[in-house]
């Protein structure tokens, strides 16, 4: 692992100036009293994914619904979530993006035993950061998420922020067959070694994109939380006639900014909070389009302006920025450097020849075999005990992590237990102080990130295109 980090370290002043305030984040639940309590039962159900007039689709649900209930927790307040498994297979719940103690992270065989059919597990944690998160299973993930198990999780700021309305769109992508049921063929080698199981129906909060009409009023300010809960579909959203201002990425507030061409890249597992000044004309309609894949653009939602006088004559002038979360400040000068190299996939991404696997190195082409590797190792599935950590970081140390994508494919790389400040992409500084738990790498990208290893345990680091994760694009690191 030899890489030149001097270009990064020379920007030390830059990063120190940008880092947030330090605080200790991992409060263990001291007493059960006063916890926000929620119950989630996982079971089979049905949903009207294709529209009210069409037959319903058999799905797997949290509390009977797709997506699952939106959980609202409070920053710095203990939450207790009792999960009951009504499926006939093991599951767990991972609280994606929340910095919590390892035992509550929901990775079977690594942080907890799986929740067996008919069993319960109680998750308790105190979310240190406000923002937009989500939850999903970490067992048989491809099938369980692909059959609908996903829900939004909002951690509320202590003080409300200036917006007239707070909306959330949980985006899901389904591969349905012509009878409107979820198509078989999960984990086939074609999906696994290429773009993953991209579907043919997108839903917004469980309703088909084509039927997603959102009533708005001229003059209002909307905070819109976008969460991509797809297995594999990367999205690039454009808001016709509007200029969304990004105020948070993966839950963490950033410097408010507009993106290039107003296009919002949203890979699987990513969240983006935007502030929208509704400056359209009363009575008019504006589309929100996803045009990430060439030739496959579609309308995700339609904003429909009421035929009413604007709520206010001029956009709200209260600041759009959100209060910072208590992220620990990285010490770049003393940072420990680690590198992960993403390898494999079809077509020019480098072959998997000579890769030493931990598990699942079965006959190529069989389900469950490896198509990808990290630093020459393929860890397949959802998380197992016994995986040697790829690297170890001392508790409290700053880790400067380089992720190098040698493949010909896009990968949203997700780190459990931490938020990382994204420093640079292909040598160019990344602006706006973006802390992320899911970092999208384009083919051949090299990205430098940094985080303080303040949270002990064995943690997952994997691609969130679930086919890629299951087929080897996953690893574990240890903080001791
Ligand atoms: Cu969103 Cu390892 O997970
Ligand atoms: Cu990937």
PDB file of N, CA and C in Angstrom, residues 82 106 117 149 208 228 341:
ATOM      1  N   UNK A  82     -37.830  -2.181  19.139  1.00  0.00           N
ATOM      2  CA  UNK A  82     -38.007  -3.622  19.332  1.00  0.00           C
ATOM      3  C   UNK A  82     -38.409  -4.223  17.993  1.00  0.00           C
ATOM      4  N   UNK A 106     -26.256  -4.082  13.691  1.00  0.00           N
ATOM      5  CA  UNK A 106     -27.135  -4.944  12.894  1.00  0.00           C
ATOM      6  C   UNK A 106     -26.472  -5.796  11.830  1.00  0.00           C
ATOM      7  N   UNK A 117     -36.320 -16.539  12.920  1.00  0.00           N
ATOM      8  CA  UNK A 117     -37.775 -16.433  12.751  1.00  0.00           C
ATOM      9  C   UNK A 117     -38.486 -16.560  14.099  1.00  0.00           C
ATOM     10  N   UNK A 149     -37.907  -4.423   2.091  1.00  0.00           N
ATOM     11  CA  UNK A 149     -37.572  -4.027   3.462  1.00  0.00           C
ATOM     12  C   UNK A 149     -36.630  -2.818   3.478  1.00  0.00           C
ATOM     13  N   UNK A 208     -46.006   4.517  -7.308  1.00  0.00           N
ATOM     14  CA  UNK A 208     -45.232   4.553  -8.543  1.00  0.00           C
ATOM     15  C   UNK A 208     -44.848   5.988  -8.932  1.00  0.00           C
ATOM     16  N   UNK A 228     -32.150   7.214  -1.292  1.00  0.00           N
ATOM     17  CA  UNK A 228     -32.192   6.175  -2.319  1.00  0.00           C
ATOM     18  C   UNK A 228     -32.044   4.807  -1.654  1.00  0.00           C
ATOM     19  N   UNK A 341      -8.437  -0.989  -2.479  1.00  0.00           N
ATOM     20  CA  UNK A 341      -8.490  -0.992  -3.935  1.00  0.00           C
ATOM     21  C   UNK A 341      -9.651  -1.893  -4.346  1.00  0.00           C
TER      22      UNK A 341
END
